[in-house]
mmCIF file of C-alpha atoms and ligand atoms in Angstrom:
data_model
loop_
_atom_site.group_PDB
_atom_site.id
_atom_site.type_symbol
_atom_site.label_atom_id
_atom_site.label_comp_id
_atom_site.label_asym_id
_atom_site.label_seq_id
_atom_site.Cartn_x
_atom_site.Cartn_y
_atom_site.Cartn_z
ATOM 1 C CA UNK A 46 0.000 0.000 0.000
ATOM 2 C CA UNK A 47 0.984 3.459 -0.944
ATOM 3 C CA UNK A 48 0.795 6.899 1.556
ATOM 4 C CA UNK A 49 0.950 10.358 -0.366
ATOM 5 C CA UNK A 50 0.984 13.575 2.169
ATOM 6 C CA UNK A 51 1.655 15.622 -1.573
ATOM 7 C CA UNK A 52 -0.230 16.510 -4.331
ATOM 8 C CA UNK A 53 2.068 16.028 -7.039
ATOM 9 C CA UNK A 54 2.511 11.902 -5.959
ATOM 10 C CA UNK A 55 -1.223 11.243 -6.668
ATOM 11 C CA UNK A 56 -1.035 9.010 -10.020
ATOM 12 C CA UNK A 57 -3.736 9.888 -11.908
ATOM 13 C CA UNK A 58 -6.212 7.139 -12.265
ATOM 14 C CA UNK A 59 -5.796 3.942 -15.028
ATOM 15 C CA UNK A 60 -8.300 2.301 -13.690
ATOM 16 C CA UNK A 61 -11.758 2.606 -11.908
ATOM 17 C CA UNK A 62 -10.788 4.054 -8.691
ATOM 18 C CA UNK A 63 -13.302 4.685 -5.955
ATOM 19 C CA UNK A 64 -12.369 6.779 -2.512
ATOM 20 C CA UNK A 65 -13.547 6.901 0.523
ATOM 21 C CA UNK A 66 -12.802 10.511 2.450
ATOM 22 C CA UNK A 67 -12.338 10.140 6.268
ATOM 23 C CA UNK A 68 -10.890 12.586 8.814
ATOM 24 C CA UNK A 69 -8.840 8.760 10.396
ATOM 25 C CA UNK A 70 -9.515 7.580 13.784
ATOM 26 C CA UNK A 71 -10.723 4.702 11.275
ATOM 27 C CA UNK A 72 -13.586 2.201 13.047
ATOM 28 C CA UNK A 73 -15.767 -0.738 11.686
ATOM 29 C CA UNK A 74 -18.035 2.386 10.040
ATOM 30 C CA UNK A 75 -15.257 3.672 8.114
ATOM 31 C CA UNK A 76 -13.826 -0.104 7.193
ATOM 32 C CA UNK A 77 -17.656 -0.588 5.842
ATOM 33 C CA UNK A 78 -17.391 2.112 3.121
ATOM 34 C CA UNK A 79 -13.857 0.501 1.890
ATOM 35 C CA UNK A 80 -15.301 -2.558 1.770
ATOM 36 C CA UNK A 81 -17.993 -1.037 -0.507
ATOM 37 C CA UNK A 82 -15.899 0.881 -2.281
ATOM 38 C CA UNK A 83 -13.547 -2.219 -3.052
ATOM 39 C CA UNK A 84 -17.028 -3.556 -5.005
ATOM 40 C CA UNK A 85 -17.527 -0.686 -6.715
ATOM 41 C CA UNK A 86 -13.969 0.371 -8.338
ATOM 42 C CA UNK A 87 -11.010 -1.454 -9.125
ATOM 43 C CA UNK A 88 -8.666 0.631 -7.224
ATOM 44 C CA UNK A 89 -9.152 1.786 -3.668
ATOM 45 C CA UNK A 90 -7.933 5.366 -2.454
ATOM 46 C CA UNK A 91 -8.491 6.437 1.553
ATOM 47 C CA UNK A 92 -8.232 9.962 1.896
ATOM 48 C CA UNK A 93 -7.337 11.019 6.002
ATOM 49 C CA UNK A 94 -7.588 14.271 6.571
ATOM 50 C CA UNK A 95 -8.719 16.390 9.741
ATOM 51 C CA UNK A 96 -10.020 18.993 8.060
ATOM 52 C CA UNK A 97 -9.588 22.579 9.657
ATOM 53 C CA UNK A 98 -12.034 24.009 8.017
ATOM 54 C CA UNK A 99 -14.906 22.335 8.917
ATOM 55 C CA UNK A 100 -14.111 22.998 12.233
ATOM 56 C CA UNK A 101 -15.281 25.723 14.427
ATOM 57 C CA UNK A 102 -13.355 28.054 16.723
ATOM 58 C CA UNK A 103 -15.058 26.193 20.165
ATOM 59 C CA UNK A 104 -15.227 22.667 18.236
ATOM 60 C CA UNK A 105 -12.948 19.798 18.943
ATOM 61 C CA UNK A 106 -9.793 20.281 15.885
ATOM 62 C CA UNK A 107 -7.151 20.455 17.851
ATOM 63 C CA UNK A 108 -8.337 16.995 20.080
ATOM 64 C CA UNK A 109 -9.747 15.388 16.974
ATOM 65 C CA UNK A 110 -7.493 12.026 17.939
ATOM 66 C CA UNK A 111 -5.434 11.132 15.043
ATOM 67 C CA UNK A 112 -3.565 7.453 15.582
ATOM 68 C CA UNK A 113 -2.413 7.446 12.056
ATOM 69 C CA UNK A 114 0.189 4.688 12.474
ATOM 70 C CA UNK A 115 -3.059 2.654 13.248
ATOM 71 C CA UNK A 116 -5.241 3.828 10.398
ATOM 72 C CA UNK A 117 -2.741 3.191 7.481
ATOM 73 C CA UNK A 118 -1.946 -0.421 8.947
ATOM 74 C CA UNK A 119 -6.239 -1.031 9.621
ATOM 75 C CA UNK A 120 -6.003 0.005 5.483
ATOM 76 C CA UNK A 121 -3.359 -2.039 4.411
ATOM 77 C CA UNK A 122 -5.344 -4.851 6.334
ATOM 78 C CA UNK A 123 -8.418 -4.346 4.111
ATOM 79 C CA UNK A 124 -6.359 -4.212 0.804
ATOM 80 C CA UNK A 125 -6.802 -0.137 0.118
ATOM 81 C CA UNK A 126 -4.371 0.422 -2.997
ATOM 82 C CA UNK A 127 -3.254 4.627 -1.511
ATOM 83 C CA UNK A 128 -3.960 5.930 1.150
ATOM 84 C CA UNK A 129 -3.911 10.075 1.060
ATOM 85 C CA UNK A 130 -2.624 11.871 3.843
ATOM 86 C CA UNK A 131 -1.581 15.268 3.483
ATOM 87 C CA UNK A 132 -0.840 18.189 5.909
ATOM 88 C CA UNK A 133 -2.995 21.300 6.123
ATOM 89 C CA UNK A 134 -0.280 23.679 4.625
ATOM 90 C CA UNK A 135 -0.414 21.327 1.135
ATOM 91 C CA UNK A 136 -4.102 21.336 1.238
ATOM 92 C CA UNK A 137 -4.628 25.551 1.754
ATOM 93 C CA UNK A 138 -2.970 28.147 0.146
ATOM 94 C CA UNK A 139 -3.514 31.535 2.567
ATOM 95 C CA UNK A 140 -6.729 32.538 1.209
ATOM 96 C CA UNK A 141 -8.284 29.936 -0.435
ATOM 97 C CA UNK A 142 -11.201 29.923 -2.593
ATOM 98 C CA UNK A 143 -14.375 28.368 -1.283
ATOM 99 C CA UNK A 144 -17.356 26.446 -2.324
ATOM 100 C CA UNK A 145 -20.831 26.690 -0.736
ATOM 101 C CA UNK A 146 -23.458 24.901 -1.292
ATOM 102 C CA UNK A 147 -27.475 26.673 -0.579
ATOM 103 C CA UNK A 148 -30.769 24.998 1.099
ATOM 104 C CA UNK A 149 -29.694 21.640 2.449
ATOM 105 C CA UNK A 150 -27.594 23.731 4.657
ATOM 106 C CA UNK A 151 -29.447 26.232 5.753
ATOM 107 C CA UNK A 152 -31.066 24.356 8.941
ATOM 108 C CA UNK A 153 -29.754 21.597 11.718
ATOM 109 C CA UNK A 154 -25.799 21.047 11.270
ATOM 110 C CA UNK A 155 -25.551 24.156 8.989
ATOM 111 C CA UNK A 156 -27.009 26.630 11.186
ATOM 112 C CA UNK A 157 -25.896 25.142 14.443
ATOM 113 C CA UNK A 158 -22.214 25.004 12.727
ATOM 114 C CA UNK A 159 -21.876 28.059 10.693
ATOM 115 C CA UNK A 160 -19.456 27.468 8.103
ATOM 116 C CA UNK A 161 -18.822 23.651 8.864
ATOM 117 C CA UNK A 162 -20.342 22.572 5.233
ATOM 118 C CA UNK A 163 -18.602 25.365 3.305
ATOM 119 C CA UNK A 164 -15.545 23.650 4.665
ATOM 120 C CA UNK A 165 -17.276 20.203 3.654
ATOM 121 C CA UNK A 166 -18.053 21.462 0.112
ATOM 122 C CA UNK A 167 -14.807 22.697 -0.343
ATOM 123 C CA UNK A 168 -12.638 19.846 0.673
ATOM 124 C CA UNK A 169 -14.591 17.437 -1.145
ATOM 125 C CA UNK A 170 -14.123 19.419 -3.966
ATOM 126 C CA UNK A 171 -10.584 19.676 -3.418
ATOM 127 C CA UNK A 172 -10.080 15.529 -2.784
ATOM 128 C CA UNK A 173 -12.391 14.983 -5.926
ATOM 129 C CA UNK A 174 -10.284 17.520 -7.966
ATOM 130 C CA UNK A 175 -6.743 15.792 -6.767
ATOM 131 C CA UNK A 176 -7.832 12.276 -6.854
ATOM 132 C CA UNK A 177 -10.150 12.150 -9.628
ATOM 133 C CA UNK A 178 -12.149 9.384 -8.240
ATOM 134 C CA UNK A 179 -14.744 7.706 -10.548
ATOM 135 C CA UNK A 180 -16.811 6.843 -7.189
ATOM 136 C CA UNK A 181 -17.033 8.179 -4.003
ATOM 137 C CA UNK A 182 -18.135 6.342 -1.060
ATOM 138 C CA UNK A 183 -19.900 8.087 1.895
ATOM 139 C CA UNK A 184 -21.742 7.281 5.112
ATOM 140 C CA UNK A 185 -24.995 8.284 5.556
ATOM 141 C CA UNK A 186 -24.339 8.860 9.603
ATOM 142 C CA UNK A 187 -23.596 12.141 8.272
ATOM 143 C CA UNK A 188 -26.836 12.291 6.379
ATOM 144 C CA UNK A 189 -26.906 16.147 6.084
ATOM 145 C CA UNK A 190 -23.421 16.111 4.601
ATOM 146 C CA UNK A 191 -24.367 13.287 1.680
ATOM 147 C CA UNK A 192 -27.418 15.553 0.920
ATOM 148 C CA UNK A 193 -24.575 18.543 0.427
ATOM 149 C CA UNK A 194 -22.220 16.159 -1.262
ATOM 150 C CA UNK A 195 -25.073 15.210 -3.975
ATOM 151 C CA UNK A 196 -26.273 19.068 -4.463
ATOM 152 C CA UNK A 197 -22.294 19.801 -4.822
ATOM 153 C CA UNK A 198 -22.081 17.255 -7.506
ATOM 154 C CA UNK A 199 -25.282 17.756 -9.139
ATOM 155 C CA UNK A 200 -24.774 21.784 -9.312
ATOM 156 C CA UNK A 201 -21.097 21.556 -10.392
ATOM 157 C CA UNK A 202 -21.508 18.983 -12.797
ATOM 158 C CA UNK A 203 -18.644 16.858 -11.280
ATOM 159 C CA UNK A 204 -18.380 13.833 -12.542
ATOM 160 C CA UNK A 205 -17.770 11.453 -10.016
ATOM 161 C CA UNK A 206 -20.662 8.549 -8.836
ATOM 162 C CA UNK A 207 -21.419 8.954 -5.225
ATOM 163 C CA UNK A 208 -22.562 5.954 -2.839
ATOM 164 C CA UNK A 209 -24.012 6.571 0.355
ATOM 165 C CA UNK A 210 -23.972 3.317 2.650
ATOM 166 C CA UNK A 211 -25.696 2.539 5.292
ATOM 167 C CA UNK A 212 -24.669 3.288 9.661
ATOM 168 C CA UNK A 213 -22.912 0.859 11.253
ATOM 169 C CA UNK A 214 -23.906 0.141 14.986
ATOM 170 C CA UNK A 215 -22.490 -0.918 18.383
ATOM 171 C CA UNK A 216 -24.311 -3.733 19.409
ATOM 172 C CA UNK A 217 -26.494 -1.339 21.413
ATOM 173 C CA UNK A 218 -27.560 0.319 18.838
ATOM 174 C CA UNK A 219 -24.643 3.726 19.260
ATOM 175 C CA UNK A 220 -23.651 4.642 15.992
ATOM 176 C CA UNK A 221 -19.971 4.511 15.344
ATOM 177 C CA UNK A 222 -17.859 7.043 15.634
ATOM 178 C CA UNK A 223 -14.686 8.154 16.089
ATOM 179 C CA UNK A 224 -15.831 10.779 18.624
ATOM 180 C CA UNK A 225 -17.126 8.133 21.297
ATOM 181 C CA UNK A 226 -13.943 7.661 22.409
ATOM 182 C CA UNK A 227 -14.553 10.845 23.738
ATOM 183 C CA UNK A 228 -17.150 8.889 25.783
ATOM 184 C CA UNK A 229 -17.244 7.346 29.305
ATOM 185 C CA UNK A 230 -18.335 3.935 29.975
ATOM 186 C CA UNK A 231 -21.794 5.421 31.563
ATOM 187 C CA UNK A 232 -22.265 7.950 28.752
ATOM 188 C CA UNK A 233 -21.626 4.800 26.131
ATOM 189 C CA UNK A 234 -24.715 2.847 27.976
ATOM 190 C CA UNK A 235 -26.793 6.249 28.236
ATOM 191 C CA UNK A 236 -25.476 7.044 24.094
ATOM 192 C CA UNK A 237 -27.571 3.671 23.138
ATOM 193 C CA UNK A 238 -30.782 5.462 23.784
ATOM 194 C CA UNK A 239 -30.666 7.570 20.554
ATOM 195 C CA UNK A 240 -31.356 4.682 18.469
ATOM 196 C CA UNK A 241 -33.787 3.312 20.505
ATOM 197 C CA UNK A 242 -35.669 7.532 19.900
ATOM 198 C CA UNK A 243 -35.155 7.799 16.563
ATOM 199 C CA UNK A 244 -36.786 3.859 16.171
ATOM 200 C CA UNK A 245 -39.988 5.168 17.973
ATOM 201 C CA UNK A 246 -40.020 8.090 15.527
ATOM 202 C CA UNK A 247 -39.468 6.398 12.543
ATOM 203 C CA UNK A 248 -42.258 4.203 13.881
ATOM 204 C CA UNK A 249 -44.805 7.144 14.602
ATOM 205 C CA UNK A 250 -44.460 8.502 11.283
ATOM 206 C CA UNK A 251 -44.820 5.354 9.834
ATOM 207 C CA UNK A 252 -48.113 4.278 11.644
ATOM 208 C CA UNK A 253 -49.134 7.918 10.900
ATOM 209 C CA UNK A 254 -49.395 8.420 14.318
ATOM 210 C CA UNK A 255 -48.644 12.423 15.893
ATOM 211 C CA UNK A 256 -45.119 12.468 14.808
ATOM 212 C CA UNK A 257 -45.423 15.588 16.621
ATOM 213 C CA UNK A 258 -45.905 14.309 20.251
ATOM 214 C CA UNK A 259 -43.757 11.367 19.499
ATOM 215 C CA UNK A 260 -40.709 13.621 19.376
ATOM 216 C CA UNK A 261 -41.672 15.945 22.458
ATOM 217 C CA UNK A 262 -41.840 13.114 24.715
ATOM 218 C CA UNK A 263 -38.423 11.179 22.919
ATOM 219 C CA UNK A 264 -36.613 14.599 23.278
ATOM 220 C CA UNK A 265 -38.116 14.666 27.394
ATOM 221 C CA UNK A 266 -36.795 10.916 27.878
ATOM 222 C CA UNK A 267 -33.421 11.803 26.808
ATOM 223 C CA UNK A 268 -32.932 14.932 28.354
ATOM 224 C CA UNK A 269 -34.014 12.390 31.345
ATOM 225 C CA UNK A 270 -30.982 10.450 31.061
ATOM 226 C CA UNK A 271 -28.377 13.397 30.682
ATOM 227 C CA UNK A 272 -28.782 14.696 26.695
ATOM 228 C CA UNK A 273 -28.877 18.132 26.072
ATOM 229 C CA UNK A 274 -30.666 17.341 22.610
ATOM 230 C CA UNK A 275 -30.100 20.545 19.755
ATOM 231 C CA UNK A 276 -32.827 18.577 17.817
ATOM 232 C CA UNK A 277 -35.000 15.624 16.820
ATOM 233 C CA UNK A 278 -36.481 15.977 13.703
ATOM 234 C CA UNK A 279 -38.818 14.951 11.190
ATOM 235 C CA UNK A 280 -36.804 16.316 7.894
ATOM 236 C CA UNK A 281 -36.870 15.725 4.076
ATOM 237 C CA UNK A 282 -33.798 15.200 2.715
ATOM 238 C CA UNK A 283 -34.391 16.508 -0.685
ATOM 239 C CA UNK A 284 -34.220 19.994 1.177
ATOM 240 C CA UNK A 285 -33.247 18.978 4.779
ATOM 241 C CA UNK A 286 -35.661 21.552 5.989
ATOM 242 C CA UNK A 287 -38.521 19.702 8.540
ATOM 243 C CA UNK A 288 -41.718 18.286 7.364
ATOM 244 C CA UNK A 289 -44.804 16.180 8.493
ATOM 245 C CA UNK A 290 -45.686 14.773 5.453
ATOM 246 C CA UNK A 291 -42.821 13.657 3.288
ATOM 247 C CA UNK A 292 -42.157 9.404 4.238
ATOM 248 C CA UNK A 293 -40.855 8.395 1.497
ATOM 249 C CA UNK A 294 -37.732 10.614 1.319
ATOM 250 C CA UNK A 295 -38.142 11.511 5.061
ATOM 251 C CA UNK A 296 -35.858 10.920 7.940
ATOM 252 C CA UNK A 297 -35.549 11.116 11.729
ATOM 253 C CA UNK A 298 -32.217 13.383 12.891
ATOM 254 C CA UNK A 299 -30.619 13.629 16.066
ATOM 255 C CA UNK A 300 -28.321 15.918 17.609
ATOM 256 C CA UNK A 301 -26.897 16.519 21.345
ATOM 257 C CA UNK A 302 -24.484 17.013 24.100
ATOM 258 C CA UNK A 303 -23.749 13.893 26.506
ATOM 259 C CA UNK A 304 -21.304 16.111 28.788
ATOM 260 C CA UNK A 305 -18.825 17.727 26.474
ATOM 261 C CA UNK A 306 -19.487 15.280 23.431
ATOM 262 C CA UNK A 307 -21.876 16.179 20.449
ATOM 263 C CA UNK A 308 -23.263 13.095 19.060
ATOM 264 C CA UNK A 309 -25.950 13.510 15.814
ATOM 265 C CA UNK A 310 -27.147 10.184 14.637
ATOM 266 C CA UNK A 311 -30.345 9.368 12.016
ATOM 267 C CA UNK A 312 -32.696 6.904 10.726
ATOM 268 C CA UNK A 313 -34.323 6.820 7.464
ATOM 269 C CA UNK A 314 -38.695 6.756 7.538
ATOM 270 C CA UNK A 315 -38.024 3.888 4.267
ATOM 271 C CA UNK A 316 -35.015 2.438 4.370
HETATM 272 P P1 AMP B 418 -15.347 11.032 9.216
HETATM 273 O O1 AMP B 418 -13.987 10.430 9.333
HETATM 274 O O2 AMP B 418 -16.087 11.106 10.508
HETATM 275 O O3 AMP B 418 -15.337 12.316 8.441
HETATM 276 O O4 AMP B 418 -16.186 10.020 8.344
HETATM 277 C C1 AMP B 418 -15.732 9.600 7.083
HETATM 278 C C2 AMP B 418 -16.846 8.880 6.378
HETATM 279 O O5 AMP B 418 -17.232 7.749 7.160
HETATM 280 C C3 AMP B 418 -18.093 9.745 6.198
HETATM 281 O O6 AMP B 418 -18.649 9.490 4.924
HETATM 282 C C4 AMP B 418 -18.983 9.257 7.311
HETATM 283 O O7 AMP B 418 -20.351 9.450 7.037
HETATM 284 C C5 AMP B 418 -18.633 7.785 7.342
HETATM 285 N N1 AMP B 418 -19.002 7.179 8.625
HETATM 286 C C6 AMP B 418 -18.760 7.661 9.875
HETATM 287 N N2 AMP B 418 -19.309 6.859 10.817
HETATM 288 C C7 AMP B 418 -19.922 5.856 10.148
HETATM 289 C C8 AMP B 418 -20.665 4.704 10.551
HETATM 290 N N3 AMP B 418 -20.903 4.443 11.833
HETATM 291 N N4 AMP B 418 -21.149 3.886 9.587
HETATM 292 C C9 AMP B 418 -20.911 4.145 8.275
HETATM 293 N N5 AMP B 418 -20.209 5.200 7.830
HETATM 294 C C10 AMP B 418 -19.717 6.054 8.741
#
């Protein structure tokens, strides 16, 4: 397996290639999308990258954990052809241009993180315009961020296939992440109850029962058990704004505090 941390060492492609874009701290969720990505191109890039930008001024960058000796041997495990690693001083010039992409961002992550998807946008730009990936694999965990990924692609005619594969769980339902280890044992056993919210939900709207109340009293459970939840949400992820209506292309969103670590997590109404 091959690192790059430069620009100017990325081969262009000769074959299908297909990345997957991570910030490292790899985990099972990450190792997922490889997998996936190995199906769906013939050569496999990782890009790891903690990614200032997206990053707010109070927000965890400079404690983001970063084990990369770990990472590139977890890749060379699963048979990923490059692995792209670069610093922040090859990735930015001093003022760099920016892209940003309108609606999906305009509520939930976007307005609780101003700025965080302009930094998205941009370095996804950025790793599609260095790598030239045919496909790019993505997790829908971060379901806002695939719904910004596909308007990026769609408005800028880039051509490069995106996947978006499914969450994968602790056994207790906690989505993985690379910010639980942030988490104490306790706050791991309390973190399971999201899932078990955005189930009964997903089940409300699908019963077409009052979605409405359903979320008032999941949002008063887990503020029970120590969340300070920043919402639960019935959205539509054609335009990420909230709805009570749209099923078919709806989904349940979570966000909140457990002590100092912001976990979001989501469930599709129709999976
Ligand atoms: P990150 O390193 O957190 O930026 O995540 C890199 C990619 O992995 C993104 O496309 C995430 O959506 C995806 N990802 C993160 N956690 C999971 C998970 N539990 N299951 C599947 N994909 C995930």
């Amino acid at each position: 397996m091959k690192v790059f941390t430069t620009i100017a060492e990325v081969p262009l492609p000769t074959v299908r290639r297909a990345l997957v874009p991570t910030m490292g701290a790899l985990h099972e969720g990450h190792l997922s999308l490889v997998r996936r990505a190995k199906e769906l191109g013939q050569e496999v890039a990782v890009s790891i990258f903690v990614n200032p930008t997206q990053f707010g001024p109070n927000e965890d960058y400079l404690r983001y954990p970063r084990p990369l000796e770990r990472d590139l041997e977890l890749c060379e495990r699963e048979g990923v052809d490059f692995v792209f690693a670069p610093s922040v001083e090859e990735m930015y010039s001093p003022s760099p241009a920016k892209v940003q992409v309108p609606l999906v961002t305009e509520e939930f992550e976007g307005k609780l993180r101003p700025g965080h998807f302009d930094g998205v946008a941009t370095v996804v730009a950025k790793l599609f315009g260095i790598l030239r990936p045919d496909v790019a694999v993505f997790g829908l965990k971060d379901l806002q961020q695939c719904a910004v990924i596909q308007k990026l692609v769609n408005d800028l005619n880039l051509r490069v296939e995106l996947a978006f594969e499914p969450t994968l769980r602790e056994d207790s339902g906690l989505a993985r992440s690379s910010r639980n280890v942030y988490l104490s044992d306790e706050e791991r056993k309390v973190s399971a109850q999201i899932y078990q919210s955005l189930r009964k939900c997903r089940l409300a709207v699908l019963e077409d029962r009052d979605a409405e109340e359903t979320i008032q009293e999941e949002i008063s459970s887990l503020e029970a058990v120590g969340f300070k939840v920043q919402y639960l949400e019935w959205i539509d992820r054609s335009t990420f704004h909230s709805t009570r209506t749209n099923k078919e292309n709806g989904a349940i969103v979570f966000a909140g505090y457990l002590g100092n670590t912001r976990l979001i997590d989501n469930i599709l109404i129709t999976a």
